[in-house]
mmCIF file of C-alpha atoms in Angstrom:
data_model
loop_
_atom_site.group_PDB
_atom_site.id
_atom_site.type_symbol
_atom_site.label_atom_id
_atom_site.label_comp_id
_atom_site.label_asym_id
_atom_site.label_seq_id
_atom_site.Cartn_x
_atom_site.Cartn_y
_atom_site.Cartn_z
ATOM 1 C CA MET A 24 22.219 38.022 44.414
ATOM 2 C CA SER A 25 19.885 38.505 41.923
ATOM 3 C CA THR A 26 21.178 39.338 38.896
ATOM 4 C CA SER A 27 18.671 39.952 36.069
ATOM 5 C CA LEU A 28 18.054 43.384 34.889
ATOM 6 C CA ARG A 29 15.096 45.604 35.282
ATOM 7 C CA TYR A 30 12.456 45.731 32.422
ATOM 8 C CA GLY A 31 11.484 49.431 31.847
ATOM 9 C CA TRP A 32 9.035 51.635 29.716
ATOM 10 C CA THR A 33 8.616 53.059 26.189
ATOM 11 C CA THR A 34 8.343 56.635 26.063
ATOM 12 C CA GLY A 35 5.052 55.560 24.215
ATOM 13 C CA ALA A 36 4.191 53.396 27.188
ATOM 14 C CA CYS A 37 4.520 56.838 28.612
ATOM 15 C CA ALA A 38 2.853 58.998 26.668
ATOM 16 C CA THR A 39 -0.199 56.788 26.852
ATOM 17 C CA ALA A 40 -0.662 56.724 30.609
ATOM 18 C CA GLY A 41 0.126 60.315 30.000
ATOM 19 C CA THR A 42 -2.723 60.532 27.958
ATOM 20 C CA THR A 43 -5.231 58.235 29.331
ATOM 21 C CA ALA A 44 -5.118 60.155 33.049
ATOM 22 C CA ALA A 45 -5.468 63.877 31.707
ATOM 23 C CA TYR A 46 -8.740 62.935 29.529
ATOM 24 C CA THR A 47 -10.111 61.120 32.214
ATOM 25 C CA ALA A 48 -9.483 64.317 34.224
ATOM 26 C CA LEU A 49 -10.831 66.560 31.690
ATOM 27 C CA LEU A 50 -13.902 63.924 31.552
ATOM 28 C CA THR A 51 -14.231 63.621 35.271
ATOM 29 C CA GLY A 52 -12.353 66.503 36.724
ATOM 30 C CA GLU A 53 -10.260 63.825 38.657
ATOM 31 C CA PHE A 54 -6.771 62.450 37.927
ATOM 32 C CA PRO A 55 -6.864 58.702 38.024
ATOM 33 C CA ASP A 56 -3.031 58.188 40.641
ATOM 34 C CA PRO A 57 -1.350 55.662 39.427
ATOM 35 C CA VAL A 58 -2.980 55.325 36.043
ATOM 36 C CA GLU A 59 -3.253 51.553 34.420
ATOM 37 C CA ILE A 60 -2.754 51.266 30.773
ATOM 38 C CA THR A 61 -2.897 47.788 28.540
ATOM 39 C CA LEU A 62 0.275 47.016 26.693
ATOM 40 C CA PRO A 63 -0.527 45.297 23.291
ATOM 41 C CA LYS A 64 0.764 41.999 24.579
ATOM 42 C CA GLY A 65 -1.807 42.072 27.502
ATOM 43 C CA GLN A 66 0.400 44.063 30.376
ATOM 44 C CA THR A 67 -1.151 46.193 32.356
ATOM 45 C CA PRO A 68 1.267 48.169 34.293
ATOM 46 C CA ALA A 69 0.571 51.212 36.344
ATOM 47 C CA PHE A 70 1.904 54.649 36.141
ATOM 48 C CA ALA A 71 2.357 57.186 39.056
ATOM 49 C CA LEU A 72 1.907 60.937 37.671
ATOM 50 C CA ALA A 73 4.678 62.983 38.244
ATOM 51 C CA ARG A 74 3.321 66.214 37.204
ATOM 52 C CA GLU A 75 -0.645 67.113 36.494
ATOM 53 C CA ALA A 76 -2.744 70.578 35.460
ATOM 54 C CA LEU A 77 -6.328 70.973 35.246
ATOM 55 C CA GLY A 78 -7.970 73.922 32.965
ATOM 56 C CA PRO A 79 -11.151 74.701 31.944
ATOM 57 C CA ASP A 80 -10.365 73.542 28.540
ATOM 58 C CA PHE A 81 -7.159 71.314 28.939
ATOM 59 C CA ALA A 82 -6.158 68.465 30.910
ATOM 60 C CA MET A 83 -2.337 67.398 31.269
ATOM 61 C CA ALA A 84 -0.431 64.541 32.977
ATOM 62 C CA GLY A 85 3.409 64.009 32.979
ATOM 63 C CA ILE A 86 5.101 60.795 33.862
ATOM 64 C CA VAL A 87 9.070 60.260 34.715
ATOM 65 C CA LYS A 88 10.456 57.594 32.208
ATOM 66 C CA ASP A 89 12.136 54.553 34.132
ATOM 67 C CA ALA A 90 13.918 52.544 31.641
ATOM 68 C CA GLY A 91 14.902 49.865 34.086
ATOM 69 C CA ASP A 92 17.843 48.824 33.554
ATOM 70 C CA ASP A 93 18.954 49.678 29.891
ATOM 71 C CA PRO A 94 21.020 52.559 29.689
ATOM 72 C CA ASP A 95 18.622 54.644 27.639
ATOM 73 C CA VAL A 96 19.051 58.021 26.768
ATOM 74 C CA THR A 97 15.856 58.851 28.271
ATOM 75 C CA HIS A 98 15.774 57.198 31.258
ATOM 76 C CA GLY A 99 14.366 60.032 34.072
ATOM 77 C CA ALA A 100 12.526 61.895 31.367
ATOM 78 C CA LEU A 101 9.395 63.431 31.919
ATOM 79 C CA VAL A 102 6.809 62.811 29.217
ATOM 80 C CA SER A 103 3.551 64.645 29.417
ATOM 81 C CA ALA A 104 0.646 64.920 27.429
ATOM 82 C CA THR A 105 -1.653 67.500 27.268
ATOM 83 C CA VAL A 106 -5.342 66.522 26.106
ATOM 84 C CA ARG A 107 -7.942 69.001 24.556
ATOM 85 C CA HIS A 108 -11.437 68.645 23.468
ATOM 86 C CA ALA A 109 -11.352 68.579 19.317
ATOM 87 C CA ALA A 110 -14.535 68.976 16.974
ATOM 88 C CA PRO A 111 -17.172 66.995 16.956
ATOM 89 C CA GLY A 112 -15.900 64.020 14.194
ATOM 90 C CA THR A 113 -12.093 64.690 14.789
ATOM 91 C CA GLY A 114 -11.039 61.721 16.324
ATOM 92 C CA VAL A 115 -7.846 61.755 17.935
ATOM 93 C CA THR A 116 -4.916 64.020 16.415
ATOM 94 C CA PHE A 117 -1.768 64.543 17.656
ATOM 95 C CA ARG A 118 0.360 67.385 17.846
ATOM 96 C CA ALA A 119 4.279 68.144 18.981
ATOM 97 C CA GLY A 120 4.781 69.804 22.076
ATOM 98 C CA PRO A 121 8.259 71.136 23.288
ATOM 99 C CA GLY A 122 10.973 68.394 23.382
ATOM 100 C CA VAL A 123 8.992 65.917 20.669
ATOM 101 C CA GLY A 124 9.969 66.253 17.041
ATOM 102 C CA THR A 125 9.204 66.763 13.233
ATOM 103 C CA VAL A 126 9.572 64.878 10.401
ATOM 104 C CA THR A 127 10.906 66.578 8.131
ATOM 105 C CA LYS A 128 12.615 63.647 5.528
ATOM 106 C CA ALA A 129 10.499 60.870 3.782
ATOM 107 C CA GLY A 130 11.386 57.405 4.193
ATOM 108 C CA LEU A 131 10.132 56.834 7.823
ATOM 109 C CA PRO A 132 6.147 55.121 8.801
ATOM 110 C CA LEU A 133 5.149 59.409 9.656
ATOM 111 C CA ALA A 134 4.486 61.652 6.934
ATOM 112 C CA VAL A 135 6.501 65.079 6.426
ATOM 113 C CA GLY A 136 5.403 67.142 8.388
ATOM 114 C CA GLU A 137 3.550 64.983 11.074
ATOM 115 C CA PRO A 138 5.089 64.502 14.836
ATOM 116 C CA ALA A 139 7.512 62.132 15.636
ATOM 117 C CA ILE A 140 5.226 59.799 17.691
ATOM 118 C CA ASN A 141 5.298 56.490 15.641
ATOM 119 C CA PRO A 142 2.260 53.822 14.421
ATOM 120 C CA VAL A 143 1.521 51.766 17.581
ATOM 121 C CA PRO A 144 2.268 54.510 20.491
ATOM 122 C CA ARG A 145 -0.541 56.553 17.900
ATOM 123 C CA ARG A 146 -2.761 53.044 17.829
ATOM 124 C CA MET A 147 -2.091 52.544 22.152
ATOM 125 C CA MET A 148 -3.176 56.434 22.555
ATOM 126 C CA THR A 149 -5.963 56.250 20.394
ATOM 127 C CA GLU A 150 -7.293 53.419 21.819
ATOM 128 C CA HIS A 151 -6.805 54.137 25.541
ATOM 129 C CA VAL A 152 -8.728 57.673 24.876
ATOM 130 C CA LEU A 153 -11.679 55.315 22.825
ATOM 131 C CA ALA A 154 -11.844 53.256 26.408
ATOM 132 C CA VAL A 155 -11.798 56.456 28.698
ATOM 133 C CA ALA A 156 -14.966 58.179 26.755
ATOM 134 C CA ALA A 157 -16.380 55.193 26.892
ATOM 135 C CA ALA A 158 -16.241 55.118 30.617
ATOM 136 C CA HIS A 159 -17.068 58.539 31.236
ATOM 137 C CA GLY A 160 -19.367 59.994 28.373
ATOM 138 C CA GLY A 161 -16.966 61.633 26.181
ATOM 139 C CA THR A 162 -16.774 61.575 22.609
ATOM 140 C CA GLY A 163 -13.336 60.927 21.916
ATOM 141 C CA ASP A 164 -12.726 63.795 19.505
ATOM 142 C CA VAL A 165 -9.715 65.473 21.173
ATOM 143 C CA VAL A 166 -6.172 66.809 20.140
ATOM 144 C CA VAL A 167 -3.484 65.236 21.949
ATOM 145 C CA GLU A 168 0.001 67.136 22.129
ATOM 146 C CA ILE A 169 3.249 64.885 23.837
ATOM 147 C CA SER A 170 5.953 66.710 25.266
ATOM 148 C CA VAL A 171 9.345 65.835 26.736
ATOM 149 C CA GLU A 172 11.146 67.975 28.983
ATOM 150 C CA HIS A 173 14.617 68.768 27.545
ATOM 151 C CA GLY A 174 13.906 66.509 24.643
ATOM 152 C CA GLU A 175 15.287 69.161 22.689
ATOM 153 C CA GLU A 176 18.892 68.551 23.805
ATOM 154 C CA LEU A 177 18.754 64.724 24.913
ATOM 155 C CA ALA A 178 17.511 64.123 20.294
ATOM 156 C CA LYS A 179 21.334 65.555 20.023
ATOM 157 C CA LYS A 180 22.549 61.907 21.275
ATOM 158 C CA THR A 181 20.266 60.008 18.737
ATOM 159 C CA TRP A 182 19.859 59.249 15.324
ATOM 160 C CA ASN A 183 16.947 61.760 14.922
ATOM 161 C CA PRO A 184 18.870 64.451 13.187
ATOM 162 C CA ARG A 185 19.972 61.998 10.397
ATOM 163 C CA LEU A 186 16.734 60.813 9.980
ATOM 164 C CA GLY A 187 15.560 64.185 9.710
ATOM 165 C CA ILE A 188 13.551 64.213 13.017
ATOM 166 C CA LEU A 189 14.191 67.751 13.890
ATOM 167 C CA GLY A 190 13.129 69.381 17.448
ATOM 168 C CA GLY A 191 12.960 66.854 19.457
ATOM 169 C CA LEU A 192 12.962 63.149 20.566
ATOM 170 C CA SER A 193 10.497 60.589 18.919
ATOM 171 C CA ILE A 194 7.573 58.640 20.770
ATOM 172 C CA LEU A 195 8.576 54.985 20.341
ATOM 173 C CA GLY A 196 7.813 51.497 21.471
ATOM 174 C CA THR A 197 6.378 49.027 19.316
ATOM 175 C CA THR A 198 5.465 46.269 23.244
ATOM 176 C CA GLY A 199 5.578 49.012 25.233
ATOM 177 C CA ILE A 200 8.376 47.683 27.158
ATOM 178 C CA VAL A 201 12.449 48.443 27.058
ATOM 179 C CA VAL A 202 13.760 45.456 27.656
ATOM 180 C CA PRO A 203 17.762 46.010 29.011
ATOM 181 C CA TYR A 204 20.297 46.095 26.034
ATOM 182 C CA SER A 205 18.566 44.449 23.798
ATOM 183 C CA CYS A 206 19.871 47.093 21.414
ATOM 184 C CA SER A 207 16.025 47.051 19.551
ATOM 185 C CA ALA A 208 16.587 50.739 19.376
ATOM 186 C CA TRP A 209 19.791 51.338 17.817
ATOM 187 C CA ILE A 210 18.523 48.789 15.379
ATOM 188 C CA ASP A 211 15.383 49.872 14.129
ATOM 189 C CA SER A 212 17.055 53.270 13.755
ATOM 190 C CA ILE A 213 19.230 51.192 11.067
ATOM 191 C CA ARG A 214 16.468 50.340 9.513
ATOM 192 C CA ARG A 215 15.010 53.579 8.952
ATOM 193 C CA GLY A 216 18.438 55.273 8.347
ATOM 194 C CA ILE A 217 18.261 52.609 5.313
ATOM 195 C CA ASP A 218 14.748 53.765 4.729
ATOM 196 C CA VAL A 219 15.629 57.259 4.458
ATOM 197 C CA ALA A 220 18.288 57.251 2.608
ATOM 198 C CA ARG A 221 16.564 54.949 -0.482
ATOM 199 C CA ALA A 222 13.571 57.807 -0.114
ATOM 200 C CA ALA A 223 16.329 60.076 -1.077
ATOM 201 C CA GLY A 224 17.308 58.348 -3.724
ATOM 202 C CA ARG A 225 20.932 57.389 -2.225
ATOM 203 C CA GLU A 226 22.425 54.460 -4.700
ATOM 204 C CA HIS A 227 25.238 53.925 -2.162
ATOM 205 C CA VAL A 228 25.364 53.852 1.675
ATOM 206 C CA ALA A 229 27.932 53.191 4.399
ATOM 207 C CA GLY A 230 27.382 51.264 7.341
ATOM 208 C CA CYS A 231 30.599 52.331 9.959
ATOM 209 C CA THR A 232 31.387 51.001 13.183
ATOM 210 C CA GLY A 233 32.726 53.896 14.578
ATOM 211 C CA SER A 234 32.891 57.798 14.381
ATOM 212 C CA THR A 235 36.510 57.828 12.924
ATOM 213 C CA SER A 236 34.987 54.684 9.891
ATOM 214 C CA GLU A 237 32.124 56.841 9.095
ATOM 215 C CA LYS A 238 34.399 60.112 8.064
ATOM 216 C CA VAL A 239 36.942 57.460 6.187
ATOM 217 C CA ALA A 240 33.927 56.134 4.092
ATOM 218 C CA ALA A 241 32.792 60.296 3.815
ATOM 219 C CA GLU A 242 36.150 61.154 3.088
ATOM 220 C CA VAL A 243 36.856 58.960 0.566
ATOM 221 C CA TYR A 244 33.261 58.601 -1.543
ATOM 222 C CA GLY A 245 31.805 61.711 -0.488
ATOM 223 C CA LEU A 246 28.599 60.375 0.986
ATOM 224 C CA PRO A 247 26.598 62.593 2.446
ATOM 225 C CA GLU A 248 25.283 62.360 5.999
ATOM 226 C CA ASP A 249 21.886 60.695 5.124
ATOM 227 C CA ALA A 250 24.144 57.995 3.904
ATOM 228 C CA LEU A 251 25.779 57.559 6.333
ATOM 229 C CA LEU A 252 24.679 54.154 9.230
ATOM 230 C CA ASP A 253 25.494 54.433 12.528
ATOM 231 C CA MET A 254 26.082 50.446 12.179
ATOM 232 C CA GLY A 255 28.110 50.399 15.463
ATOM 233 C CA ASP A 256 28.681 46.265 16.124
ATOM 234 C CA PHE A 257 24.801 45.429 14.582
ATOM 235 C CA ALA A 258 26.648 44.737 11.158
ATOM 236 C CA GLY A 259 23.626 41.853 10.787
ATOM 237 C CA ALA A 260 21.090 44.194 11.302
ATOM 238 C CA VAL A 261 22.739 46.368 7.951
ATOM 239 C CA LEU A 262 23.268 43.286 5.938
ATOM 240 C CA LYS A 263 19.758 41.577 6.675
ATOM 241 C CA TYR A 264 17.381 44.992 6.233
ATOM 242 C CA LEU A 265 19.512 45.404 2.615
ATOM 243 C CA ARG A 266 18.887 42.076 1.729
ATOM 244 C CA ARG A 267 15.335 43.088 1.817
ATOM 245 C CA HIS A 268 15.074 46.647 0.890
ATOM 246 C CA PRO A 269 18.780 46.732 -1.478
ATOM 247 C CA VAL A 270 20.739 50.216 -2.226
ATOM 248 C CA PRO A 271 22.905 49.631 -4.868
ATOM 249 C CA ARG A 272 26.068 49.639 -3.082
ATOM 250 C CA LEU A 273 27.225 49.178 0.368
ATOM 251 C CA THR A 274 30.209 50.109 2.100
ATOM 252 C CA ILE A 275 31.332 48.806 5.285
ATOM 253 C CA SER A 276 33.819 51.215 6.786
ATOM 254 C CA GLY A 277 35.119 49.838 10.493
ATOM 255 C CA GLY A 278 38.547 49.129 12.836
ATOM 256 C CA ILE A 279 40.670 46.175 12.375
ATOM 257 C CA GLY A 280 39.272 44.309 14.992
ATOM 258 C CA LYS A 281 35.713 44.290 14.463
ATOM 259 C CA LEU A 282 36.091 43.600 10.541
ATOM 260 C CA CYS A 283 38.232 40.972 12.028
ATOM 261 C CA LYS A 284 35.189 39.277 13.506
ATOM 262 C CA LEU A 285 33.479 40.215 10.308
ATOM 263 C CA ALA A 286 35.316 38.298 8.684
ATOM 264 C CA ASN A 287 34.901 35.171 11.012
ATOM 265 C CA GLY A 288 31.560 35.225 10.137
ATOM 266 C CA HIS A 289 30.243 37.145 12.856
ATOM 267 C CA LEU A 290 27.194 39.333 12.301
ATOM 268 C CA ASP A 291 27.423 41.323 15.903
ATOM 269 C CA LEU A 292 30.780 42.920 16.355
ATOM 270 C CA HIS A 293 30.642 43.736 20.640
ATOM 271 C CA SER A 294 32.879 42.622 22.668
ATOM 272 C CA GLY A 295 30.971 40.881 24.977
ATOM 273 C CA ARG A 296 29.170 38.900 22.163
ATOM 274 C CA SER A 297 31.962 38.009 19.695
ATOM 275 C CA GLN A 298 35.962 38.070 20.163
ATOM 276 C CA VAL A 299 38.362 38.008 17.659
ATOM 277 C CA ASP A 300 39.799 34.438 16.921
ATOM 278 C CA PHE A 301 43.839 34.579 17.271
ATOM 279 C CA ALA A 302 43.784 30.956 15.936
ATOM 280 C CA VAL A 303 41.854 31.319 13.156
ATOM 281 C CA LEU A 304 43.925 34.770 12.786
ATOM 282 C CA SER A 305 46.786 32.789 12.588
ATOM 283 C CA ALA A 306 45.659 30.145 9.802
ATOM 284 C CA THR A 307 44.879 33.217 7.830
ATOM 285 C CA VAL A 308 48.036 34.848 8.142
ATOM 286 C CA ARG A 309 49.261 31.222 7.205
ATOM 287 C CA ALA A 310 47.281 30.903 3.853
ATOM 288 C CA ALA A 311 48.475 34.303 2.734
ATOM 289 C CA GLY A 312 51.802 33.368 2.544
ATOM 290 C CA GLY A 313 53.356 34.206 5.816
ATOM 291 C CA ALA A 314 56.420 32.709 7.390
ATOM 292 C CA PRO A 315 56.169 29.807 10.366
ATOM 293 C CA ASP A 316 57.544 32.485 12.846
ATOM 294 C CA LEU A 317 54.745 35.420 11.426
ATOM 295 C CA VAL A 318 52.089 32.709 12.138
ATOM 296 C CA GLU A 319 53.241 32.274 16.128
ATOM 297 C CA ALA A 320 53.722 35.546 16.679
ATOM 298 C CA VAL A 321 49.984 36.915 15.496
ATOM 299 C CA ARG A 322 48.544 33.944 17.148
ATOM 300 C CA GLY A 323 49.672 35.209 20.713
ATOM 301 C CA ALA A 324 49.272 39.033 19.968
ATOM 302 C CA ASN A 325 46.978 40.598 21.907
ATOM 303 C CA THR A 326 44.997 42.378 19.994
ATOM 304 C CA ALA A 327 44.575 42.404 15.995
ATOM 305 C CA LEU A 328 45.800 45.600 15.744
ATOM 306 C CA GLU A 329 49.087 44.090 17.339
ATOM 307 C CA ALA A 330 48.789 41.513 14.329
ATOM 308 C CA LEU A 331 48.095 43.388 11.904
ATOM 309 C CA ARG A 332 51.857 45.558 13.085
ATOM 310 C CA LEU A 333 53.125 42.249 13.230
ATOM 311 C CA CYS A 334 52.044 41.795 9.667
ATOM 312 C CA GLN A 335 53.210 44.709 8.044
ATOM 313 C CA ALA A 336 56.546 44.917 9.248
ATOM 314 C CA GLU A 337 57.072 41.567 7.257
ATOM 315 C CA GLY A 338 54.961 42.872 3.809
ATOM 316 C CA LEU A 339 52.056 40.805 4.094
ATOM 317 C CA PRO A 340 48.525 42.891 3.478
ATOM 318 C CA LEU A 341 46.472 41.710 6.520
ATOM 319 C CA GLY A 342 44.229 44.622 6.342
ATOM 320 C CA ASP A 343 43.348 43.826 2.970
ATOM 321 C CA VAL A 344 43.367 39.710 3.366
ATOM 322 C CA ILE A 345 40.742 40.944 6.140
ATOM 323 C CA ALA A 346 38.597 43.106 3.944
ATOM 324 C CA ALA A 347 38.156 40.491 1.134
ATOM 325 C CA GLN A 348 37.053 37.734 3.947
ATOM 326 C CA SER A 349 34.375 40.806 5.482
ATOM 327 C CA ARG A 350 33.076 41.373 1.842
ATOM 328 C CA GLN A 351 31.743 37.644 1.325
ATOM 329 C CA VAL A 352 30.535 37.297 4.475
ATOM 330 C CA ALA A 353 28.560 40.412 3.895
ATOM 331 C CA LEU A 354 27.677 38.978 0.488
ATOM 332 C CA ASP A 355 27.085 35.820 1.826
ATOM 333 C CA THR A 356 24.537 37.464 4.030
ATOM 334 C CA LEU A 357 23.041 39.401 1.265
ATOM 335 C CA ARG A 358 22.479 35.871 -0.397
ATOM 336 C CA GLY A 359 22.655 37.428 -3.347
ATOM 337 C CA ALA A 360 20.144 40.720 -2.978
ATOM 338 C CA PRO A 361 21.206 43.189 -5.759
ATOM 339 C CA VAL A 362 23.976 45.474 -3.463
ATOM 340 C CA GLU A 363 27.352 45.543 -5.105
ATOM 341 C CA VAL A 364 29.903 45.348 -1.698
ATOM 342 C CA ASP A 365 32.780 46.775 -0.761
ATOM 343 C CA VAL A 366 35.411 46.839 2.725
ATOM 344 C CA ILE A 367 37.519 49.456 4.119
ATOM 345 C CA VAL A 368 39.426 48.512 7.012
ATOM 346 C CA ILE A 369 40.625 50.890 9.306
ATOM 347 C CA ASP A 370 43.827 51.529 11.681
ATOM 348 C CA ARG A 371 43.217 53.763 15.579
ATOM 349 C CA ALA A 372 44.417 56.268 13.777
ATOM 350 C CA GLY A 373 41.973 56.609 10.595
ATOM 351 C CA VAL A 374 44.640 55.032 8.636
ATOM 352 C CA ILE A 375 43.535 52.516 5.472
ATOM 353 C CA VAL A 376 44.525 49.397 5.691
ATOM 354 C CA GLY A 377 42.867 47.609 4.074
ATOM 355 C CA ARG A 378 40.127 47.341 1.561
ATOM 356 C CA ALA A 379 38.478 44.984 -1.160
#
């Protein structure tokens, strides 16, 4: 049995397919179904229409997004494009329909007030509108309104509210293809979060591995929401982007298990891609002055939290040691970028157990 994961389509690809079908119907009276589009790298997928409507001055086509085997929040969402004729010479303009957000903060690749339809999907839709116009005698002067059913609710599960994209989802995608578990959307959101923080003049941001560590960083430093980066497992994404786009100060805040992995040089902290190395951790305890019995107990520990508890009982500040090692890995990854780094290590209850 094949275990390969199935690829899917981005919201940008679905919006392009809907736009192509709708504009074709507006000019010809007939919807192509399925409708074929060309993606930026040359692939030519075809999409079945889930909904269509044709009026005297508009056409609408809807596509159900198939994200393949990726756990995408928009999998199964209906992405619709409504196309109307516009004044001669105006070209293709975009509007946010229900469920598509509007940009309200600087720092994103779109101006404040623009619909959250990213540059590559805009280019794809524009190219397809011009191709349809050339094939069927149109002008290519149209207003394209993109909607996502239940998009406002779905957007609450994304970074959009924090990035200042309000009212719904973003229409995304640089290739048109969703690669399962590539985590590219999360990493892109981290980058946009840094962009928004920089545009807002923030001089201190926090990369946090989860909601508890985020709460601790916010409380310790009084950081506003747009300075808090939901780093998750992607420490490398934060550090590499800050290397190119520095902010004066970075706090890394995370649980002892995740930061043990960072301390050991791992930049992807996901349990499927890196593990706590208890041989290394026991050597760390030995170097920090731990007694032989403690060293052996840490080597046989089941979790990083258990190792921490063993060290705490013996008065050895393992949390501080891990924080210092994590800070050094961060500085090494930043490669001299002008970013001051501090690290907060917490336990499961959100208690600070180490700092550097």
